């Protein structure tokens, strides 16, 4: 209350427990935030292969979690028991396929590889007759000659002690390179097998760990979000998990149908390697747009060895299967999970392929599904206040 004729005393503005902040504090905090965000992007870019490998493990975990939930509808048992049964069933199925069909698949794969290589050379020669030179189909020049070993031995002998000393002073890198050249393609195959096996083990371990207790991982991630936004973050993670689960189940159904139809159609036509051609068509269906094109090219090259009628029949089978997939399976199976226009999917594949290579192309669809959920819930619903389903 103020007395008439006197000036009111100004009230002190509370400055908080830390007192008044310096004027340059906000600018320094903004600079620190920008530097930290840039460092995070640089770290993520350098470890992008590992991050995509982790994402593949999360996909497997989502798939195992979905199968565990489905089993719970018909088998009222604990989650651990249901997950163990699902994992054992998948492992047994994979091992049985490898044990009973591995030899057939390998033999057909070798025959198919020889057929495709032979037909590629035939196509190259035909194009060369018309004056068209295709570098990708040019056979590598043979540099070995019968007298090569003799000349190398003569040169080594003439080198004497100087040559021996020069070989002894080679760097460790050149020694390893020589060892790799001595081992030949076997070393590359062994290294590739160990690398692939290591990636598979990492994906399986991450998938089992995530499927064992998905709620703890979700709640652990939500703890880093401010308390007032935790409910929204939990709903966002649940929405991404549900979208990925529906997409995975739909994609597996589509891949199985493509495998069976391709195998049956090519077997009826009598084209060699029908089983391996069906398998590769089903697996490549995981990669939209680009995968079916590669599968069709391999099918046509394999059918060239059986004549023009077989080529036309194989093309008919391929077109029929792709029509079934594009206009029958995908619109109905994937409508709930991933309703994205084909041009957007193709553009996303190109961008992710350029940025992240083969991993980006293979995981383009699930990554686009996650991005779609983020945009729908965080931007359309929260920022624009509109219904994302509309």
Tab-separated table of C-alpha atoms in Angstrom:
chain	number	residue	atom	x	y	z
A	1	UNK	CA	0.000	0.000	0.000
A	2	UNK	CA	1.448	3.387	-1.055
A	3	UNK	CA	1.011	6.775	0.744
A	4	UNK	CA	-0.450	9.617	-1.362
A	5	UNK	CA	2.206	12.015	-2.561
A	6	UNK	CA	5.033	9.554	-2.395
A	7	UNK	CA	6.628	7.476	-5.119
A	8	UNK	CA	6.061	3.733	-4.937
A	9	UNK	CA	9.119	1.737	-4.081
A	10	UNK	CA	10.014	-0.624	-6.973
A	11	UNK	CA	9.851	-4.273	-6.101
A	12	UNK	CA	12.975	-6.383	-6.541
A	13	UNK	CA	12.720	-8.903	-9.333
A	14	UNK	CA	13.658	-12.375	-8.116
A	15	UNK	CA	16.700	-13.683	-9.918
A	16	UNK	CA	16.467	-17.313	-8.872
A	17	UNK	CA	18.814	-19.248	-6.662
A	18	UNK	CA	21.791	-18.729	-8.962
A	19	UNK	CA	21.386	-14.940	-9.117
A	20	UNK	CA	21.336	-12.868	-12.300
A	21	UNK	CA	22.785	-14.554	-15.364
A	22	UNK	CA	25.422	-12.743	-17.428
A	23	UNK	CA	24.342	-11.334	-20.757
A	24	UNK	CA	26.571	-13.640	-22.784
A	25	UNK	CA	25.313	-16.798	-21.076
A	26	UNK	CA	22.499	-17.492	-23.567
A	27	UNK	CA	24.872	-17.018	-26.503
A	28	UNK	CA	27.441	-19.375	-24.955
A	29	UNK	CA	24.767	-21.976	-24.183
A	30	UNK	CA	23.527	-21.818	-27.784
A	31	UNK	CA	27.064	-22.272	-29.086
A	32	UNK	CA	27.661	-25.245	-26.805
A	33	UNK	CA	24.393	-26.817	-27.939
A	34	UNK	CA	25.290	-26.370	-31.629
A	35	UNK	CA	28.769	-27.836	-31.122
A	36	UNK	CA	27.344	-30.798	-29.163
A	37	UNK	CA	24.709	-31.465	-31.827
A	38	UNK	CA	27.326	-31.272	-34.598
A	39	UNK	CA	29.599	-33.669	-32.708
A	40	UNK	CA	26.663	-36.057	-32.242
A	41	UNK	CA	25.900	-35.980	-35.980
A	42	UNK	CA	29.569	-36.599	-36.822
A	43	UNK	CA	29.698	-39.530	-34.411
A	44	UNK	CA	26.471	-40.980	-35.807
A	45	UNK	CA	27.764	-40.594	-39.368
A	46	UNK	CA	31.024	-42.387	-38.581
A	47	UNK	CA	29.154	-45.229	-36.841
A	48	UNK	CA	26.217	-45.442	-39.246
A	49	UNK	CA	26.893	-49.093	-40.127
A	50	UNK	CA	26.776	-50.039	-36.451
A	51	UNK	CA	23.601	-48.014	-35.910
A	52	UNK	CA	21.878	-49.723	-38.830
A	53	UNK	CA	23.028	-53.089	-37.476
A	54	UNK	CA	21.448	-52.175	-34.140
A	55	UNK	CA	18.275	-51.146	-35.961
A	56	UNK	CA	18.187	-54.558	-37.677
A	57	UNK	CA	18.464	-56.189	-34.246
A	58	UNK	CA	15.563	-54.071	-33.006
A	59	UNK	CA	13.530	-55.199	-36.025
A	60	UNK	CA	14.173	-58.824	-35.101
A	61	UNK	CA	13.166	-58.042	-31.521
A	62	UNK	CA	9.902	-56.485	-32.733
A	63	UNK	CA	9.236	-59.581	-34.847
A	64	UNK	CA	9.911	-61.984	-31.964
A	65	UNK	CA	7.770	-59.853	-29.657
A	66	UNK	CA	4.896	-59.991	-32.154
A	67	UNK	CA	5.126	-63.776	-32.449
A	68	UNK	CA	5.241	-64.059	-28.659
A	69	UNK	CA	2.087	-61.954	-28.345
A	70	UNK	CA	0.319	-64.046	-30.987
A	71	UNK	CA	1.263	-67.249	-29.165
A	72	UNK	CA	-0.113	-65.751	-25.957
A	73	UNK	CA	-3.585	-65.630	-27.492
A	74	UNK	CA	-3.700	-69.417	-27.817
A	75	UNK	CA	-1.315	-70.428	-25.029
A	76	UNK	CA	-1.799	-68.816	-21.610
A	77	UNK	CA	1.779	-69.176	-20.369
A	78	UNK	CA	4.545	-66.904	-19.152
A	79	UNK	CA	6.261	-64.563	-21.555
A	80	UNK	CA	9.636	-66.220	-21.082
A	81	UNK	CA	8.255	-69.647	-21.973
A	82	UNK	CA	6.432	-68.335	-25.035
A	83	UNK	CA	9.529	-66.470	-26.267
A	84	UNK	CA	11.642	-69.606	-25.775
A	85	UNK	CA	9.178	-71.694	-27.772
A	86	UNK	CA	9.085	-69.124	-30.578
A	87	UNK	CA	12.889	-68.890	-30.703
A	88	UNK	CA	13.320	-72.671	-30.693
A	89	UNK	CA	10.711	-73.079	-33.434
A	90	UNK	CA	12.433	-70.491	-35.663
A	91	UNK	CA	15.871	-71.980	-35.001
A	92	UNK	CA	14.613	-75.502	-35.732
A	93	UNK	CA	12.949	-74.362	-38.953
A	94	UNK	CA	16.114	-72.591	-40.128
A	95	UNK	CA	18.341	-75.566	-39.305
A	96	UNK	CA	15.966	-78.013	-40.997
A	97	UNK	CA	15.885	-75.896	-44.156
A	98	UNK	CA	19.683	-75.746	-44.174
A	99	UNK	CA	20.065	-79.465	-43.454
A	100	UNK	CA	17.509	-80.825	-45.943
A	101	UNK	CA	17.622	-78.158	-48.621
A	102	UNK	CA	21.115	-76.755	-48.296
A	103	UNK	CA	22.748	-79.225	-50.686
A	104	UNK	CA	20.031	-78.718	-53.308
A	105	UNK	CA	20.199	-74.949	-52.976
A	106	UNK	CA	24.013	-74.925	-53.250
A	107	UNK	CA	24.003	-77.177	-56.314
A	108	UNK	CA	21.296	-75.142	-58.016
A	109	UNK	CA	23.136	-71.976	-57.023
A	110	UNK	CA	26.347	-73.169	-58.689
A	111	UNK	CA	24.495	-74.246	-61.807
A	112	UNK	CA	22.576	-70.982	-61.883
A	113	UNK	CA	25.770	-68.959	-61.492
A	114	UNK	CA	27.387	-70.757	-64.424
A	115	UNK	CA	24.253	-70.347	-66.537
A	116	UNK	CA	23.937	-66.638	-65.764
A	117	UNK	CA	27.641	-66.041	-66.500
A	118	UNK	CA	27.398	-67.927	-69.788
A	119	UNK	CA	24.270	-66.086	-70.884
A	120	UNK	CA	25.798	-62.752	-69.879
A	121	UNK	CA	28.737	-63.484	-72.168
A	122	UNK	CA	26.306	-64.404	-74.937
A	123	UNK	CA	24.426	-61.140	-74.495
A	124	UNK	CA	27.728	-59.260	-74.493
A	125	UNK	CA	28.795	-60.880	-77.775
A	126	UNK	CA	25.430	-60.143	-79.392
A	127	UNK	CA	25.605	-56.485	-78.345
A	128	UNK	CA	29.199	-56.281	-79.537
A	129	UNK	CA	28.110	-57.498	-82.980
A	130	UNK	CA	25.795	-54.487	-83.154
A	131	UNK	CA	28.607	-52.134	-82.120
A	132	UNK	CA	27.491	-51.794	-78.487
A	133	UNK	CA	30.226	-52.367	-75.928
A	134	UNK	CA	28.994	-52.985	-72.379
A	135	UNK	CA	31.901	-52.561	-69.903
A	136	UNK	CA	30.082	-54.329	-67.074
A	137	UNK	CA	29.758	-57.515	-69.142
A	138	UNK	CA	33.319	-57.549	-70.455
A	139	UNK	CA	35.219	-60.631	-69.376
A	140	UNK	CA	38.455	-59.933	-67.476
A	141	UNK	CA	41.563	-60.201	-69.553
A	142	UNK	CA	43.760	-63.186	-68.917
A	143	UNK	CA	47.187	-62.083	-67.792
A	144	UNK	CA	48.623	-65.480	-66.945
A	145	UNK	CA	50.912	-67.081	-69.498
A	146	UNK	CA	52.573	-70.493	-69.535
A	147	UNK	CA	56.034	-68.911	-69.201
A	148	UNK	CA	55.052	-66.590	-66.338
A	149	UNK	CA	56.261	-68.877	-63.557
A	150	UNK	CA	59.533	-69.560	-65.372
A	151	UNK	CA	60.200	-65.865	-65.905
A	152	UNK	CA	59.387	-65.079	-62.276
A	153	UNK	CA	61.780	-67.805	-61.097
A	154	UNK	CA	64.507	-66.504	-63.420
A	155	UNK	CA	64.015	-62.948	-62.190
A	156	UNK	CA	64.130	-64.063	-58.542
A	157	UNK	CA	67.322	-66.013	-59.201
A	158	UNK	CA	68.979	-63.066	-60.940
A	159	UNK	CA	68.128	-60.810	-58.031
A	160	UNK	CA	70.565	-62.639	-55.779
A	161	UNK	CA	71.211	-61.313	-52.303
A	162	UNK	CA	69.854	-57.904	-53.181
A	163	UNK	CA	66.477	-59.332	-54.023
A	164	UNK	CA	66.486	-61.434	-50.861
A	165	UNK	CA	67.342	-58.398	-48.743
A	166	UNK	CA	64.646	-56.368	-50.458
A	167	UNK	CA	62.065	-59.060	-49.743
A	168	UNK	CA	63.216	-59.299	-46.131
A	169	UNK	CA	62.794	-55.529	-45.625
A	170	UNK	CA	59.163	-55.483	-46.750
A	171	UNK	CA	56.723	-53.665	-44.532
A	172	UNK	CA	54.127	-55.585	-42.488
A	173	UNK	CA	51.370	-54.240	-44.746
A	174	UNK	CA	53.014	-55.626	-47.870
A	175	UNK	CA	53.617	-58.960	-46.137
A	176	UNK	CA	49.923	-59.157	-45.255
A	177	UNK	CA	49.057	-58.215	-48.822
A	178	UNK	CA	51.308	-60.983	-50.133
A	179	UNK	CA	49.710	-63.420	-47.717
A	180	UNK	CA	46.297	-62.421	-48.980
A	181	UNK	CA	47.397	-62.888	-52.579
A	182	UNK	CA	48.822	-66.324	-51.715
A	183	UNK	CA	45.625	-67.402	-50.002
A	184	UNK	CA	43.683	-66.117	-52.978
A	185	UNK	CA	39.879	-66.025	-53.016
A	186	UNK	CA	39.683	-68.433	-50.083
A	187	UNK	CA	40.819	-65.717	-47.656
A	188	UNK	CA	38.188	-63.303	-48.945
A	189	UNK	CA	35.488	-65.937	-48.664
A	190	UNK	CA	36.508	-66.861	-45.108
A	191	UNK	CA	36.658	-63.214	-44.031
A	192	UNK	CA	33.263	-62.517	-45.619
A	193	UNK	CA	31.748	-65.571	-43.909
A	194	UNK	CA	33.095	-64.562	-40.501
A	195	UNK	CA	31.895	-60.996	-41.010
A	196	UNK	CA	28.416	-62.153	-42.033
A	197	UNK	CA	28.282	-64.630	-39.149
A	198	UNK	CA	29.320	-61.912	-36.709
A	199	UNK	CA	26.603	-59.583	-37.992
A	200	UNK	CA	24.002	-62.358	-37.720
A	201	UNK	CA	25.045	-63.131	-34.152
A	202	UNK	CA	24.839	-59.448	-33.193
A	203	UNK	CA	21.368	-59.128	-34.722
A	204	UNK	CA	20.154	-62.326	-33.016
A	205	UNK	CA	21.528	-61.268	-29.621
A	206	UNK	CA	19.972	-57.802	-29.861
A	207	UNK	CA	16.673	-59.247	-31.065
A	208	UNK	CA	16.441	-61.761	-28.217
A	209	UNK	CA	17.437	-59.141	-25.649
A	210	UNK	CA	14.845	-56.646	-26.872
A	211	UNK	CA	12.101	-59.280	-27.136
A	212	UNK	CA	12.779	-60.640	-23.647
A	213	UNK	CA	11.702	-57.434	-21.914
A	214	UNK	CA	10.707	-54.683	-24.368
A	215	UNK	CA	9.000	-52.642	-21.652
A	216	UNK	CA	12.241	-52.020	-19.755
A	217	UNK	CA	13.979	-50.671	-22.870
A	218	UNK	CA	11.027	-48.432	-23.665
A	219	UNK	CA	10.822	-47.094	-20.108
A	220	UNK	CA	14.587	-46.595	-20.024
A	221	UNK	CA	14.420	-44.448	-23.162
A	222	UNK	CA	11.449	-42.502	-21.812
A	223	UNK	CA	13.421	-41.594	-18.659
A	224	UNK	CA	15.563	-39.236	-20.751
A	225	UNK	CA	12.454	-37.243	-21.738
A	226	UNK	CA	11.151	-34.404	-19.495
A	227	UNK	CA	8.360	-35.644	-17.176
A	228	UNK	CA	5.617	-33.596	-18.852
A	229	UNK	CA	6.355	-35.257	-22.215
A	230	UNK	CA	6.874	-38.838	-21.056
A	231	UNK	CA	3.332	-39.984	-21.778
A	232	UNK	CA	3.616	-38.720	-25.347
A	233	UNK	CA	7.055	-40.314	-25.779
A	234	UNK	CA	5.726	-43.656	-24.526
A	235	UNK	CA	2.809	-43.485	-26.970
A	236	UNK	CA	5.217	-42.567	-29.779
A	237	UNK	CA	7.483	-45.571	-29.104
A	238	UNK	CA	4.475	-47.883	-28.879
A	239	UNK	CA	3.198	-46.545	-32.207
A	240	UNK	CA	6.546	-47.146	-33.909
A	241	UNK	CA	6.688	-50.682	-32.522
A	242	UNK	CA	3.175	-51.469	-33.705
A	243	UNK	CA	3.865	-50.074	-37.183
A	244	UNK	CA	7.080	-52.071	-37.553
A	245	UNK	CA	5.348	-55.233	-36.309
A	246	UNK	CA	2.498	-54.935	-38.823
A	247	UNK	CA	4.943	-54.158	-41.636
A	248	UNK	CA	7.168	-57.144	-40.799
A	249	UNK	CA	4.291	-59.614	-40.714
A	250	UNK	CA	2.887	-58.276	-43.961
A	251	UNK	CA	6.302	-58.329	-45.623
A	252	UNK	CA	6.919	-61.941	-44.591
A	253	UNK	CA	3.565	-63.002	-46.031
A	254	UNK	CA	4.381	-61.185	-49.284
A	255	UNK	CA	7.851	-62.766	-49.511
A	256	UNK	CA	6.447	-66.258	-48.875
A	257	UNK	CA	3.778	-65.871	-51.571
A	258	UNK	CA	6.334	-64.577	-54.110
A	259	UNK	CA	8.687	-67.471	-53.332
A	260	UNK	CA	5.976	-70.115	-53.738
A	261	UNK	CA	4.475	-68.626	-56.920
A	262	UNK	CA	7.866	-68.097	-58.581
A	263	UNK	CA	9.073	-71.586	-57.660
A	264	UNK	CA	5.857	-73.242	-58.870
A	265	UNK	CA	5.701	-71.258	-62.126
A	266	UNK	CA	9.333	-71.833	-63.103
A	267	UNK	CA	9.125	-75.519	-62.150
A	268	UNK	CA	6.115	-75.985	-64.427
A	269	UNK	CA	8.085	-74.373	-67.260
A	270	UNK	CA	10.988	-76.739	-66.591
A	271	UNK	CA	13.564	-73.992	-66.024
A	272	UNK	CA	16.640	-75.194	-64.160
A	273	UNK	CA	17.303	-73.808	-60.680
A	274	UNK	CA	13.645	-73.010	-60.013
A	275	UNK	CA	14.078	-73.420	-56.263
A	276	UNK	CA	17.003	-71.042	-55.946
A	277	UNK	CA	15.308	-68.590	-58.314
A	278	UNK	CA	12.202	-68.651	-56.120
A	279	UNK	CA	14.274	-68.149	-52.982
A	280	UNK	CA	16.144	-65.169	-54.403
A	281	UNK	CA	12.898	-63.645	-55.678
A	282	UNK	CA	11.312	-63.993	-52.239
A	283	UNK	CA	14.330	-62.582	-50.412
A	284	UNK	CA	14.769	-59.683	-52.817
A	285	UNK	CA	11.096	-58.783	-52.299
A	286	UNK	CA	12.236	-57.400	-48.931
A	287	UNK	CA	13.812	-54.541	-50.924
A	288	UNK	CA	10.985	-52.828	-52.846
A	289	UNK	CA	11.360	-51.512	-56.404
A	290	UNK	CA	15.043	-52.427	-56.778
A	291	UNK	CA	14.860	-55.992	-55.443
A	292	UNK	CA	12.176	-57.249	-57.870
A	293	UNK	CA	14.067	-55.749	-60.827
A	294	UNK	CA	17.229	-57.652	-59.879
A	295	UNK	CA	15.228	-60.849	-59.352
A	296	UNK	CA	13.574	-60.494	-62.763
A	297	UNK	CA	16.907	-59.931	-64.502
A	298	UNK	CA	18.367	-63.090	-62.926
A	299	UNK	CA	15.273	-65.113	-63.901
A	300	UNK	CA	15.469	-63.981	-67.529
A	301	UNK	CA	19.206	-64.717	-67.751
A	302	UNK	CA	18.661	-68.179	-66.272
A	303	UNK	CA	15.858	-68.900	-68.752
A	304	UNK	CA	17.994	-67.976	-71.779
A	305	UNK	CA	19.664	-71.384	-71.644
A	306	UNK	CA	16.300	-73.083	-72.288
A	307	UNK	CA	15.367	-71.158	-75.414
A	308	UNK	CA	13.087	-68.312	-76.441
A	309	UNK	CA	9.910	-70.074	-75.285
A	310	UNK	CA	11.321	-70.500	-71.795
A	311	UNK	CA	12.353	-66.827	-71.710
A	312	UNK	CA	8.850	-65.694	-72.642
A	313	UNK	CA	7.346	-68.073	-70.084
A	314	UNK	CA	9.727	-66.872	-67.355
A	315	UNK	CA	8.895	-63.255	-68.158
A	316	UNK	CA	5.207	-64.130	-67.956
A	317	UNK	CA	5.678	-65.758	-64.538
A	318	UNK	CA	7.675	-62.783	-63.299
A	319	UNK	CA	5.113	-60.238	-64.521
A	320	UNK	CA	2.226	-62.253	-63.062
A	321	UNK	CA	3.930	-62.507	-59.667
A	322	UNK	CA	4.793	-58.793	-59.625
A	323	UNK	CA	1.231	-57.888	-60.598
A	324	UNK	CA	-0.080	-60.035	-57.763
A	325	UNK	CA	2.348	-58.391	-55.355
A	326	UNK	CA	1.774	-54.801	-56.510
A	327	UNK	CA	-2.003	-54.848	-56.949
A	328	UNK	CA	-3.112	-57.677	-54.684
A	329	UNK	CA	-0.841	-58.282	-51.714
A	330	UNK	CA	0.725	-54.920	-50.895
A	331	UNK	CA	-2.434	-52.739	-51.068
A	332	UNK	CA	-4.299	-55.032	-48.668
A	333	UNK	CA	-1.544	-56.374	-46.419
A	334	UNK	CA	0.581	-53.244	-46.022
A	335	UNK	CA	-2.248	-50.681	-46.072
A	336	UNK	CA	-2.424	-50.534	-42.282
A	337	UNK	CA	1.315	-50.440	-41.707
A	338	UNK	CA	2.878	-48.408	-44.526
A	339	UNK	CA	0.673	-46.331	-46.776
A	340	UNK	CA	3.394	-44.446	-48.669
A	341	UNK	CA	3.291	-43.646	-52.402
A	342	UNK	CA	5.696	-45.720	-54.559
A	343	UNK	CA	7.582	-42.629	-55.810
A	344	UNK	CA	8.282	-41.589	-52.211
A	345	UNK	CA	9.553	-45.094	-51.397
A	346	UNK	CA	11.813	-45.092	-54.458
A	347	UNK	CA	13.191	-41.635	-53.654
A	348	UNK	CA	13.799	-42.683	-50.059
A	349	UNK	CA	15.651	-45.771	-51.257
A	350	UNK	CA	17.881	-43.678	-53.498
A	351	UNK	CA	18.716	-41.209	-50.734
A	352	UNK	CA	19.337	-43.863	-48.086
A	353	UNK	CA	21.313	-45.966	-50.557
A	354	UNK	CA	23.606	-43.060	-51.418
A	355	UNK	CA	24.066	-42.161	-47.755
A	356	UNK	CA	24.341	-45.595	-46.164
A	357	UNK	CA	25.003	-48.061	-48.999
A	358	UNK	CA	23.480	-51.543	-49.048
A	359	UNK	CA	22.260	-51.319	-45.451
A	360	UNK	CA	20.315	-48.166	-46.334
A	361	UNK	CA	18.646	-49.835	-49.318
A	362	UNK	CA	17.776	-53.000	-47.379
A	363	UNK	CA	16.344	-51.124	-44.382
A	364	UNK	CA	14.727	-48.303	-46.368
A	365	UNK	CA	11.122	-49.381	-45.782
A	366	UNK	CA	11.287	-49.840	-41.984
A	367	UNK	CA	13.234	-46.577	-41.686
A	368	UNK	CA	10.562	-44.817	-43.744
A	369	UNK	CA	7.906	-46.388	-41.514
A	370	UNK	CA	9.589	-44.948	-38.415
A	371	UNK	CA	9.968	-41.532	-40.065
A	372	UNK	CA	6.297	-41.621	-41.037
A	373	UNK	CA	5.215	-42.250	-37.427
A	374	UNK	CA	7.457	-39.448	-36.162
A	375	UNK	CA	6.101	-36.946	-38.691
A	376	UNK	CA	2.495	-38.023	-38.158
A	377	UNK	CA	2.513	-37.764	-34.372
A	378	UNK	CA	5.045	-35.028	-33.639
A	379	UNK	CA	4.374	-32.660	-36.536
A	380	UNK	CA	0.884	-33.264	-37.925
A	381	UNK	CA	-0.867	-34.036	-34.636
A	382	UNK	CA	1.155	-32.056	-32.077
A	383	UNK	CA	2.294	-29.047	-34.126
A	384	UNK	CA	-0.450	-28.632	-36.739
A	385	UNK	CA	-3.199	-30.005	-34.448
A	386	UNK	CA	-4.629	-32.096	-37.296
A	387	UNK	CA	-5.700	-35.692	-37.576
A	388	UNK	CA	-2.842	-37.682	-39.113
A	389	UNK	CA	-5.216	-40.406	-40.341
A	390	UNK	CA	-7.014	-37.881	-42.526
